[in-house]
CSV table of N, CA and C and ligand atoms in Angstrom, one decimal:
chain,number,residue,atom,x,y,z
V,1,MET,N,-45.8,36.2,2.8
V,1,MET,CA,-47.2,36.1,2.2
V,1,MET,C,-48.1,35.4,3.2
V,2,ALA,N,-49.4,35.8,3.2
V,2,ALA,CA,-50.4,35.3,4.1
V,2,ALA,C,-50.8,33.9,3.7
V,3,LYS,N,-51.1,33.0,4.7
V,3,LYS,CA,-51.7,31.7,4.4
V,3,LYS,C,-53.2,31.9,4.8
V,4,VAL,N,-54.1,31.6,3.8
V,4,VAL,CA,-55.5,32.0,4.0
V,4,VAL,C,-56.4,30.7,3.9
V,5,LEU,N,-57.2,30.5,4.9
V,5,LEU,CA,-58.2,29.4,4.9
V,5,LEU,C,-59.5,29.9,4.4
V,6,ILE,N,-60.1,29.2,3.4
V,6,ILE,CA,-61.4,29.6,2.9
V,6,ILE,C,-62.3,28.3,2.9
V,7,GLY,N,-63.6,28.6,2.8
V,7,GLY,CA,-64.5,27.4,2.8
V,7,GLY,C,-65.8,27.9,3.4
V,8,PHE,N,-66.8,27.0,3.2
V,8,PHE,CA,-68.2,27.4,3.6
V,8,PHE,C,-68.3,27.5,5.1
V,9,MET,N,-69.3,28.1,5.6
V,9,MET,CA,-69.6,28.2,7.0
V,9,MET,C,-69.6,26.8,7.7
V,10,GLY,N,-69.0,26.7,8.8
V,10,GLY,CA,-69.0,25.4,9.5
V,10,GLY,C,-67.8,24.5,9.1
V,11,ALA,N,-67.0,24.9,8.1
V,11,ALA,CA,-65.9,24.0,7.6
V,11,ALA,C,-64.8,23.8,8.7
V,12,GLY,N,-64.8,24.7,9.7
V,12,GLY,CA,-63.7,24.5,10.7
V,12,GLY,C,-62.6,25.5,10.5
V,13,LYS,N,-62.7,26.5,9.7
V,13,LYS,CA,-61.6,27.4,9.4
V,13,LYS,C,-60.9,28.0,10.6
V,14,SER,N,-61.7,28.5,11.5
V,14,SER,CA,-61.2,29.1,12.7
V,14,SER,C,-60.6,28.1,13.7
V,15,SER,N,-61.3,27.0,13.9
V,15,SER,CA,-60.8,25.9,14.8
V,15,SER,C,-59.4,25.4,14.3
V,16,VAL,N,-59.3,25.2,13.0
V,16,VAL,CA,-58.1,24.7,12.4
V,16,VAL,C,-57.0,25.7,12.5
V,17,ALA,N,-57.3,27.0,12.2
V,17,ALA,CA,-56.3,28.1,12.2
V,17,ALA,C,-55.8,28.2,13.6
V,18,ARG,N,-56.6,28.1,14.6
V,18,ARG,CA,-56.2,28.2,16.1
V,18,ARG,C,-55.1,27.1,16.4
V,19,LEU,N,-55.3,25.9,15.8
V,19,LEU,CA,-54.4,24.8,16.1
V,19,LEU,C,-53.0,25.1,15.3
V,20,LEU,N,-53.1,25.7,14.2
V,20,LEU,CA,-51.9,25.9,13.4
V,20,LEU,C,-51.1,27.0,13.9
V,21,ASP,N,-51.7,28.1,14.4
V,21,ASP,CA,-51.0,29.3,14.9
V,21,ASP,C,-51.9,30.1,15.8
V,22,GLU,N,-51.5,30.1,17.1
V,22,GLU,CA,-52.4,30.8,18.0
V,22,GLU,C,-52.5,32.3,17.8
V,23,ASP,N,-51.6,32.8,16.9
V,23,ASP,CA,-51.6,34.3,16.6
V,23,ASP,C,-52.4,34.5,15.2
V,24,PHE,N,-53.2,33.5,14.8
V,24,PHE,CA,-53.9,33.6,13.5
V,24,PHE,C,-54.9,34.8,13.6
V,25,ILE,N,-55.3,35.3,12.5
V,25,ILE,CA,-56.2,36.4,12.4
V,25,ILE,C,-57.6,35.9,11.9
V,26,ASP,N,-58.6,36.1,12.7
V,26,ASP,CA,-60.0,35.7,12.3
V,26,ASP,C,-60.6,37.0,11.7
V,27,MET,N,-60.8,36.9,10.4
V,27,MET,CA,-61.3,38.0,9.7
V,27,MET,C,-62.7,38.5,10.2
V,28,ASP,N,-63.5,37.6,10.6
V,28,ASP,CA,-64.8,38.0,11.1
V,28,ASP,C,-64.7,38.8,12.4
V,29,GLU,N,-63.7,38.4,13.2
V,29,GLU,CA,-63.4,39.2,14.5
V,29,GLU,C,-62.9,40.6,14.2
V,30,VAL,N,-62.1,40.7,13.2
V,30,VAL,CA,-61.6,42.0,12.8
V,30,VAL,C,-62.8,42.9,12.3
V,31,ILE,N,-63.7,42.3,11.6
V,31,ILE,CA,-64.8,43.0,11.1
V,31,ILE,C,-65.8,43.4,12.2
V,32,VAL,N,-66.0,42.5,13.2
V,32,VAL,CA,-66.8,42.8,14.3
V,32,VAL,C,-66.2,44.0,15.1
V,33,ASP,N,-64.9,44.0,15.2
V,33,ASP,CA,-64.3,45.2,15.9
V,33,ASP,C,-64.5,46.5,15.1
V,34,LYS,N,-64.5,46.4,13.8
V,34,LYS,CA,-64.7,47.6,13.0
V,34,LYS,C,-66.1,48.1,13.1
V,35,ILE,N,-67.1,47.2,13.0
V,35,ILE,CA,-68.5,47.6,12.9
V,35,ILE,C,-69.1,47.8,14.3
V,36,GLY,N,-68.5,47.2,15.3
V,36,GLY,CA,-68.9,47.5,16.7
V,36,GLY,C,-70.2,46.7,17.1
V,37,MET,N,-70.5,45.7,16.4
V,37,MET,CA,-71.7,44.9,16.7
V,37,MET,C,-71.6,43.5,16.1
V,38,PRO,N,-72.4,42.5,16.6
V,38,PRO,CA,-72.3,41.2,16.0
V,38,PRO,C,-72.7,41.3,14.5
V,39,ILE,N,-72.1,40.4,13.7
V,39,ILE,CA,-72.3,40.4,12.2
V,39,ILE,C,-73.8,40.2,11.9
V,40,SER,N,-74.5,39.4,12.7
V,40,SER,CA,-76.0,39.2,12.5
V,40,SER,C,-76.7,40.5,12.6
V,41,ASP,N,-76.3,41.3,13.6
V,41,ASP,CA,-77.0,42.6,13.8
V,41,ASP,C,-76.7,43.5,12.6
V,42,PHE,N,-75.5,43.5,12.2
V,42,PHE,CA,-75.1,44.3,11.0
V,42,PHE,C,-75.8,44.0,9.8
V,43,PHE,N,-76.0,42.7,9.5
V,43,PHE,CA,-76.8,42.2,8.4
V,43,PHE,C,-78.2,42.8,8.5
V,44,GLU,N,-78.8,42.8,9.7
V,44,GLU,CA,-80.1,43.3,9.9
V,44,GLU,C,-80.2,44.8,9.6
V,45,SER,N,-79.3,45.5,10.2
V,45,SER,CA,-79.4,47.0,10.2
V,45,SER,C,-78.9,47.6,8.9
V,46,GLU,N,-77.8,47.0,8.4
V,46,GLU,CA,-77.1,47.7,7.2
V,46,GLU,C,-77.2,46.8,5.9
V,47,GLY,N,-77.5,45.5,6.1
V,47,GLY,CA,-77.6,44.7,4.9
V,47,GLY,C,-76.4,44.0,4.5
V,48,GLU,N,-76.5,42.9,3.7
V,48,GLU,CA,-75.4,42.1,3.3
V,48,GLU,C,-74.4,42.9,2.4
V,49,VAL,N,-74.9,43.8,1.5
V,49,VAL,CA,-74.0,44.5,0.6
V,49,VAL,C,-73.0,45.3,1.4
V,50,ALA,N,-73.5,46.0,2.4
V,50,ALA,CA,-72.6,46.8,3.3
V,50,ALA,C,-71.6,45.9,4.0
V,51,PHE,N,-72.0,44.7,4.4
V,51,PHE,CA,-71.1,43.8,5.0
V,51,PHE,C,-70.0,43.3,4.1
V,52,ARG,N,-70.4,43.0,2.8
V,52,ARG,CA,-69.4,42.6,1.8
V,52,ARG,C,-68.4,43.6,1.5
V,53,ARG,N,-68.8,44.9,1.5
V,53,ARG,CA,-67.9,46.0,1.3
V,53,ARG,C,-66.8,46.0,2.4
V,54,ILE,N,-67.2,45.9,3.6
V,54,ILE,CA,-66.2,45.9,4.7
V,54,ILE,C,-65.4,44.7,4.7
V,55,GLU,N,-66.0,43.6,4.3
V,55,GLU,CA,-65.2,42.3,4.2
V,55,GLU,C,-64.1,42.4,3.1
V,56,SER,N,-64.4,43.0,2.0
V,56,SER,CA,-63.4,43.2,0.9
V,56,SER,C,-62.3,44.1,1.4
V,57,GLU,N,-62.6,45.2,2.0
V,57,GLU,CA,-61.6,46.1,2.5
V,57,GLU,C,-60.7,45.4,3.5
V,58,THR,N,-61.3,44.6,4.4
V,58,THR,CA,-60.5,43.9,5.4
V,58,THR,C,-59.6,42.9,4.8
V,59,LEU,N,-60.1,42.1,3.8
V,59,LEU,CA,-59.3,41.1,3.1
V,59,LEU,C,-58.0,41.8,2.5
V,60,GLN,N,-58.3,42.9,1.8
V,60,GLN,CA,-57.1,43.6,1.2
V,60,GLN,C,-56.1,44.0,2.3
V,61,GLU,N,-56.5,44.5,3.4
V,61,GLU,CA,-55.6,44.9,4.5
V,61,GLU,C,-54.8,43.7,5.0
V,62,LEU,N,-55.6,42.6,5.2
V,62,LEU,CA,-54.9,41.5,5.9
V,62,LEU,C,-54.0,40.7,5.0
V,63,LEU,N,-54.3,40.7,3.7
V,63,LEU,CA,-53.4,39.9,2.8
V,63,LEU,C,-52.0,40.4,2.7
V,64,THR,N,-51.8,41.7,3.1
V,64,THR,CA,-50.4,42.2,3.0
V,64,THR,C,-49.6,41.8,4.2
V,65,SER,N,-50.3,41.1,5.2
V,65,SER,CA,-49.6,40.6,6.4
V,65,SER,C,-49.0,39.2,6.1
V,66,ASP,N,-48.1,38.8,7.1
V,66,ASP,CA,-47.6,37.4,6.9
V,66,ASP,C,-48.3,36.4,7.8
V,67,HIS,N,-49.5,36.8,8.2
V,67,HIS,CA,-50.3,35.9,9.1
V,67,HIS,C,-51.0,34.8,8.5
V,68,LEU,N,-51.4,33.9,9.3
V,68,LEU,CA,-52.4,32.9,8.9
V,68,LEU,C,-53.8,33.6,9.1
V,69,ILE,N,-54.7,33.5,8.1
V,69,ILE,CA,-55.9,34.2,8.2
V,69,ILE,C,-57.1,33.2,8.0
V,70,SER,N,-58.0,33.3,8.9
V,70,SER,CA,-59.3,32.5,8.7
V,70,SER,C,-60.3,33.5,8.2
V,71,THR,N,-61.0,33.1,7.1
V,71,THR,CA,-61.9,34.1,6.4
V,71,THR,C,-63.4,33.7,6.8
V,72,GLY,N,-64.3,34.6,6.4
V,72,GLY,CA,-65.7,34.2,6.5
V,72,GLY,C,-66.1,33.5,5.2
V,73,GLY,N,-67.1,32.6,5.3
V,73,GLY,CA,-67.5,31.7,4.2
V,73,GLY,C,-67.9,32.5,2.9
V,74,GLY,N,-68.3,33.7,3.0
V,74,GLY,CA,-68.7,34.4,1.8
V,74,GLY,C,-67.7,35.3,1.2
V,75,VAL,N,-66.4,35.2,1.6
V,75,VAL,CA,-65.4,36.0,1.1
V,75,VAL,C,-65.2,35.8,-0.4
V,76,VAL,N,-65.6,34.7,-0.9
V,76,VAL,CA,-65.3,34.4,-2.4
V,76,VAL,C,-66.5,34.9,-3.3
V,77,VAL,N,-67.5,35.5,-2.7
V,77,VAL,CA,-68.6,36.0,-3.5
V,77,VAL,C,-68.2,37.1,-4.4
V,78,SER,N,-67.3,37.9,-4.0
V,78,SER,CA,-66.8,39.1,-4.8
V,78,SER,C,-65.7,38.6,-5.8
V,79,PRO,N,-65.8,38.9,-7.1
V,79,PRO,CA,-64.8,38.5,-8.0
V,79,PRO,C,-63.4,39.1,-7.7
V,80,GLU,N,-63.5,40.4,-7.2
V,80,GLU,CA,-62.2,41.0,-6.8
V,80,GLU,C,-61.5,40.2,-5.7
V,81,ASN,N,-62.3,39.8,-4.7
V,81,ASN,CA,-61.7,39.0,-3.6
V,81,ASN,C,-61.1,37.7,-4.1
V,82,ARG,N,-61.9,37.1,-5.1
V,82,ARG,CA,-61.4,35.8,-5.6
V,82,ARG,C,-60.1,36.0,-6.3
V,83,GLN,N,-60.0,37.1,-7.0
V,83,GLN,CA,-58.7,37.3,-7.7
V,83,GLN,C,-57.5,37.5,-6.7
V,84,LEU,N,-57.8,38.3,-5.7
V,84,LEU,CA,-56.8,38.6,-4.7
V,84,LEU,C,-56.4,37.2,-4.0
V,85,LEU,N,-57.3,36.4,-3.7
V,85,LEU,CA,-57.1,35.1,-3.1
V,85,LEU,C,-56.3,34.2,-4.1
V,86,ALA,N,-56.7,34.2,-5.3
V,86,ALA,CA,-56.0,33.4,-6.3
V,86,ALA,C,-54.6,33.8,-6.5
V,87,GLU,N,-54.3,35.1,-6.4
V,87,GLU,CA,-52.9,35.6,-6.5
V,87,GLU,C,-52.1,35.2,-5.3
V,88,ASN,N,-52.7,34.8,-4.2
V,88,ASN,CA,-52.0,34.5,-3.0
V,88,ASN,C,-51.5,33.0,-3.1
V,89,ASP,N,-50.3,32.7,-2.8
V,89,ASP,CA,-49.7,31.4,-3.1
V,89,ASP,C,-50.4,30.3,-2.2
V,90,GLN,N,-50.8,30.7,-1.0
V,90,GLN,CA,-51.3,29.7,-0.1
V,90,GLN,C,-52.7,30.0,0.4
V,91,THR,N,-53.7,29.8,-0.5
V,91,THR,CA,-55.1,29.9,-0.2
V,91,THR,C,-55.7,28.5,-0.2
V,92,ILE,N,-56.1,28.1,1.0
V,92,ILE,CA,-56.5,26.7,1.2
V,92,ILE,C,-58.0,26.5,1.4
V,93,PHE,N,-58.6,25.8,0.6
V,93,PHE,CA,-60.0,25.5,0.6
V,93,PHE,C,-60.3,24.3,1.5
V,94,LEU,N,-61.0,24.5,2.6
V,94,LEU,CA,-61.5,23.4,3.4
V,94,LEU,C,-62.8,23.0,2.9
V,95,LYS,N,-62.8,21.8,2.2
V,95,LYS,CA,-64.0,21.4,1.5
V,95,LYS,C,-64.8,20.3,2.3
V,96,ALA,N,-66.1,20.5,2.4
V,96,ALA,CA,-66.9,19.5,3.1
V,96,ALA,C,-68.3,19.3,2.5
V,97,GLU,N,-68.9,18.2,2.7
V,97,GLU,CA,-70.2,17.9,2.2
V,97,GLU,C,-71.2,18.8,2.9
V,98,PHE,N,-72.3,19.2,2.2
V,98,PHE,CA,-73.3,20.1,2.7
V,98,PHE,C,-73.9,19.6,4.0
V,99,GLU,N,-74.3,18.3,4.1
V,99,GLU,CA,-75.0,17.8,5.3
V,99,GLU,C,-74.1,17.9,6.5
V,100,THR,N,-72.8,17.7,6.4
V,100,THR,CA,-71.8,17.8,7.5
V,100,THR,C,-71.9,19.2,8.0
V,101,LEU,N,-71.8,20.2,7.1
V,101,LEU,CA,-71.8,21.6,7.5
V,101,LEU,C,-73.1,22.0,8.1
V,102,TYR,N,-74.2,21.6,7.5
V,102,TYR,CA,-75.6,22.0,7.9
V,102,TYR,C,-75.8,21.6,9.4
V,103,ASP,N,-75.5,20.4,9.7
V,103,ASP,CA,-75.7,19.9,11.0
V,103,ASP,C,-74.8,20.7,12.0
V,104,ARG,N,-73.6,20.9,11.6
V,104,ARG,CA,-72.6,21.6,12.5
V,104,ARG,C,-73.1,23.1,12.8
V,105,ILE,N,-73.6,23.7,11.7
V,105,ILE,CA,-74.0,25.1,11.9
V,105,ILE,C,-75.3,25.2,12.7
V,106,ALA,N,-76.2,24.2,12.5
V,106,ALA,CA,-77.4,24.2,13.3
V,106,ALA,C,-77.2,24.0,14.8
V,107,GLN,N,-76.1,23.3,15.1
V,107,GLN,CA,-75.8,23.1,16.5
V,107,GLN,C,-74.9,24.2,17.1
V,108,ASP,N,-74.4,25.1,16.3
V,108,ASP,CA,-73.5,26.1,16.8
V,108,ASP,C,-74.2,27.3,17.3
V,109,LYS,N,-74.5,27.3,18.6
V,109,LYS,CA,-75.3,28.4,19.2
V,109,LYS,C,-74.5,29.7,19.5
V,110,ASP,N,-73.1,29.5,19.5
V,110,ASP,CA,-72.3,30.6,19.8
V,110,ASP,C,-72.0,31.5,18.6
V,111,ASN,N,-72.2,31.0,17.4
V,111,ASN,CA,-71.9,31.7,16.2
V,111,ASN,C,-73.1,31.7,15.3
V,112,VAL,N,-73.9,32.8,15.4
V,112,VAL,CA,-75.2,32.9,14.7
V,112,VAL,C,-74.9,33.4,13.3
V,113,ARG,N,-75.2,32.5,12.3
V,113,ARG,CA,-75.0,32.9,10.9
V,113,ARG,C,-76.3,33.4,10.3
V,114,PRO,N,-76.3,34.7,9.9
V,114,PRO,CA,-77.5,35.3,9.4
V,114,PRO,C,-78.0,34.6,8.1
V,115,LEU,N,-77.1,34.1,7.3
V,115,LEU,CA,-77.6,33.4,6.0
V,115,LEU,C,-78.3,32.1,6.4
V,116,PHE,N,-77.9,31.5,7.5
V,116,PHE,CA,-78.5,30.2,7.9
V,116,PHE,C,-79.9,30.5,8.4
V,117,ASN,N,-80.0,31.6,9.3
V,117,ASN,CA,-81.3,32.0,9.9
V,117,ASN,C,-82.3,32.4,8.8
V,118,GLN,N,-81.8,33.1,7.8
V,118,GLN,CA,-82.7,33.8,6.8
V,118,GLN,C,-83.2,32.8,5.7
V,119,ASN,N,-82.6,31.7,5.6
V,119,ASN,CA,-82.9,30.8,4.5
V,119,ASN,C,-83.5,29.4,4.9
V,120,THR,N,-84.3,28.9,4.0
V,120,THR,CA,-84.7,27.5,4.2
V,120,THR,C,-83.5,26.6,3.9
V,121,LYS,N,-83.6,25.3,4.3
V,121,LYS,CA,-82.5,24.4,4.0
V,121,LYS,C,-82.2,24.4,2.5
V,122,GLU,N,-83.3,24.4,1.7
V,122,GLU,CA,-83.1,24.3,0.2
V,122,GLU,C,-82.3,25.5,-0.3
V,123,ALA,N,-82.7,26.7,0.2
V,123,ALA,CA,-82.1,27.9,-0.3
V,123,ALA,C,-80.6,28.0,0.2
V,124,PHE,N,-80.4,27.5,1.4
V,124,PHE,CA,-79.1,27.5,2.0
V,124,PHE,C,-78.2,26.5,1.2
V,125,LYS,N,-78.8,25.4,0.8
V,125,LYS,CA,-78.0,24.4,-0.1
V,125,LYS,C,-77.7,25.1,-1.4
V,126,ALA,N,-78.6,25.9,-1.9
V,126,ALA,CA,-78.3,26.6,-3.2
V,126,ALA,C,-77.1,27.5,-3.1
V,127,ILE,N,-77.0,28.2,-1.9
V,127,ILE,CA,-75.9,29.1,-1.7
V,127,ILE,C,-74.6,28.2,-1.7
V,128,TYR,N,-74.7,27.1,-1.0
V,128,TYR,CA,-73.5,26.2,-0.9
V,128,TYR,C,-73.1,25.8,-2.3
V,129,ASP,N,-74.1,25.3,-3.1
V,129,ASP,CA,-73.8,24.8,-4.5
V,129,ASP,C,-73.2,25.9,-5.3
V,130,GLU,N,-73.8,27.1,-5.2
V,130,GLU,CA,-73.2,28.3,-6.0
V,130,GLU,C,-71.8,28.6,-5.7
V,131,ARG,N,-71.4,28.4,-4.4
V,131,ARG,CA,-70.1,28.8,-4.0
V,131,ARG,C,-69.0,27.8,-4.2
V,132,GLN,N,-69.4,26.6,-4.4
V,132,GLN,CA,-68.3,25.5,-4.6
V,132,GLN,C,-67.3,25.9,-5.7
V,133,PRO,N,-67.8,26.3,-6.9
V,133,PRO,CA,-66.8,26.6,-7.9
V,133,PRO,C,-66.0,27.9,-7.6
V,134,LEU,N,-66.6,28.8,-6.7
V,134,LEU,CA,-65.9,30.0,-6.4
V,134,LEU,C,-64.7,29.7,-5.5
V,135,TYR,N,-64.9,28.8,-4.5
V,135,TYR,CA,-63.8,28.4,-3.6
V,135,TYR,C,-62.7,27.8,-4.5
V,136,LYS,N,-63.1,26.9,-5.4
V,136,LYS,CA,-62.1,26.2,-6.2
V,136,LYS,C,-61.3,27.3,-7.0
V,137,GLU,N,-62.0,28.2,-7.6
V,137,GLU,CA,-61.3,29.3,-8.4
V,137,GLU,C,-60.3,30.1,-7.6
V,138,ALA,N,-60.6,30.3,-6.3
V,138,ALA,CA,-59.8,31.1,-5.5
V,138,ALA,C,-58.6,30.4,-4.8
V,139,ALA,N,-58.8,29.0,-4.7
V,139,ALA,CA,-57.8,28.2,-3.9
V,139,ALA,C,-56.6,27.8,-4.7
V,140,SER,N,-55.5,27.7,-4.0
V,140,SER,CA,-54.3,27.1,-4.5
V,140,SER,C,-54.2,25.6,-4.1
V,141,HIS,N,-54.9,25.3,-3.0
V,141,HIS,CA,-54.9,23.9,-2.5
V,141,HIS,C,-56.4,23.6,-1.9
V,142,THR,N,-56.8,22.4,-2.1
V,142,THR,CA,-58.1,21.9,-1.5
V,142,THR,C,-57.8,20.8,-0.6
V,143,VAL,N,-58.4,20.9,0.6
V,143,VAL,CA,-58.3,19.8,1.6
V,143,VAL,C,-59.7,19.3,2.0
V,144,SER,N,-60.0,18.0,1.8
V,144,SER,CA,-61.3,17.5,2.2
V,144,SER,C,-61.3,17.3,3.7
V,145,VAL,N,-62.4,17.8,4.3
V,145,VAL,CA,-62.4,17.8,5.8
V,145,VAL,C,-63.5,16.9,6.4
V,146,ASP,N,-64.3,16.3,5.5
V,146,ASP,CA,-65.3,15.4,6.1
V,146,ASP,C,-64.7,14.3,6.9
V,147,HIS,N,-65.3,14.0,8.1
V,147,HIS,CA,-64.9,12.9,9.0
V,147,HIS,C,-63.5,13.1,9.5
V,148,LYS,N,-63.0,14.3,9.5
V,148,LYS,CA,-61.6,14.5,10.0
V,148,LYS,C,-61.7,15.4,11.2
V,149,SER,N,-60.8,15.2,12.2
V,149,SER,CA,-60.8,16.1,13.3
V,149,SER,C,-60.0,17.4,13.0
V,150,PRO,N,-60.2,18.5,13.7
V,150,PRO,CA,-59.5,19.7,13.5
V,150,PRO,C,-58.0,19.4,13.5
V,151,GLU,N,-57.5,18.5,14.4
V,151,GLU,CA,-56.1,18.2,14.5
V,151,GLU,C,-55.6,17.5,13.3
V,152,GLU,N,-56.4,16.6,12.7
V,152,GLU,CA,-56.0,15.9,11.5
V,152,GLU,C,-55.9,16.9,10.3
V,153,ILE,N,-56.8,17.8,10.3
V,153,ILE,CA,-56.9,18.8,9.2
V,153,ILE,C,-55.7,19.7,9.3
V,154,ALA,N,-55.4,20.1,10.5
V,154,ALA,CA,-54.3,21.0,10.8
V,154,ALA,C,-53.0,20.4,10.3
V,155,GLU,N,-52.8,19.1,10.6
V,155,GLU,CA,-51.6,18.4,10.2
V,155,GLU,C,-51.5,18.3,8.7
V,156,MET,N,-52.6,18.1,8.0
V,156,MET,CA,-52.5,18.1,6.5
V,156,MET,C,-52.1,19.4,6.0
V,157,ILE,N,-52.6,20.5,6.6
V,157,ILE,CA,-52.3,21.8,6.1
V,157,ILE,C,-50.9,22.2,6.4
V,158,ALA,N,-50.4,21.8,7.5
V,158,ALA,CA,-49.0,22.1,7.9
V,158,ALA,C,-48.1,21.5,6.9
V,159,CYS,N,-48.4,20.4,6.3
V,159,CYS,CA,-47.6,19.7,5.3
V,159,CYS,C,-47.6,20.3,3.9
V,160,LEU,N,-48.5,21.3,3.7
V,160,LEU,CA,-48.6,21.8,2.3
V,160,LEU,C,-47.5,22.7,1.9
U,201,LIG,C1,-70.8,34.3,6.0
U,201,LIG,C2,-70.0,33.5,6.8
U,201,LIG,C3,-69.7,33.9,8.2
U,201,LIG,C4,-69.7,35.4,8.3
U,201,LIG,C5,-71.1,36.0,7.8
U,201,LIG,C6,-71.3,35.6,6.4
U,201,LIG,C7,-71.1,33.8,4.6
U,201,LIG,O1,-68.4,33.4,8.6
U,201,LIG,O2,-68.7,36.0,7.7
U,201,LIG,O3,-72.1,35.4,8.6
U,201,LIG,O4,-71.6,34.5,3.8
U,201,LIG,O5,-70.8,32.6,4.3
U,201,LIG,P1,-68.1,31.8,8.9
U,201,LIG,O6,-67.7,31.2,7.6
U,201,LIG,O7,-66.9,31.9,9.8
U,201,LIG,O8,-69.3,31.3,9.5
């Protein structure tokens, strides 16, 4: 069964996954390969609904593998995805305070998040607030990641 990391943008899902297993699968990278363009371009040309459809398809494909999977922060928006994740024994929610994530995302010039660019800070916080119960619903474990290094977080997850 797959081990799946979920959590809001900037929570460190990919950085932690890389430390746990260098053969981890980054769901956003799989999607970028499928769509043949950066996610931000796809949001602009095809819209978020089209992105969510491909994201759901990709999740279903990957959950059948035995890999460690790092997901995109919006994977929990779909009720079907949440159910699939909840049925998975090891779905781990990397939980962090909004301000921690906001500062990190603002500084991350290598990974452009369309929802960050398209929204005011207040609207972005509303998305964060809306999603917190969705991550909890999907997760089998929750790990608080504020003020922890990726190495410390990886160690906690390895012990689960
Ligand atoms: C999204 C998060 C992103 C990416 C896309 C949408 C979201 O992934 O899938 O921009 O809706 O939260 P990260 O969580 O890796 O930034």
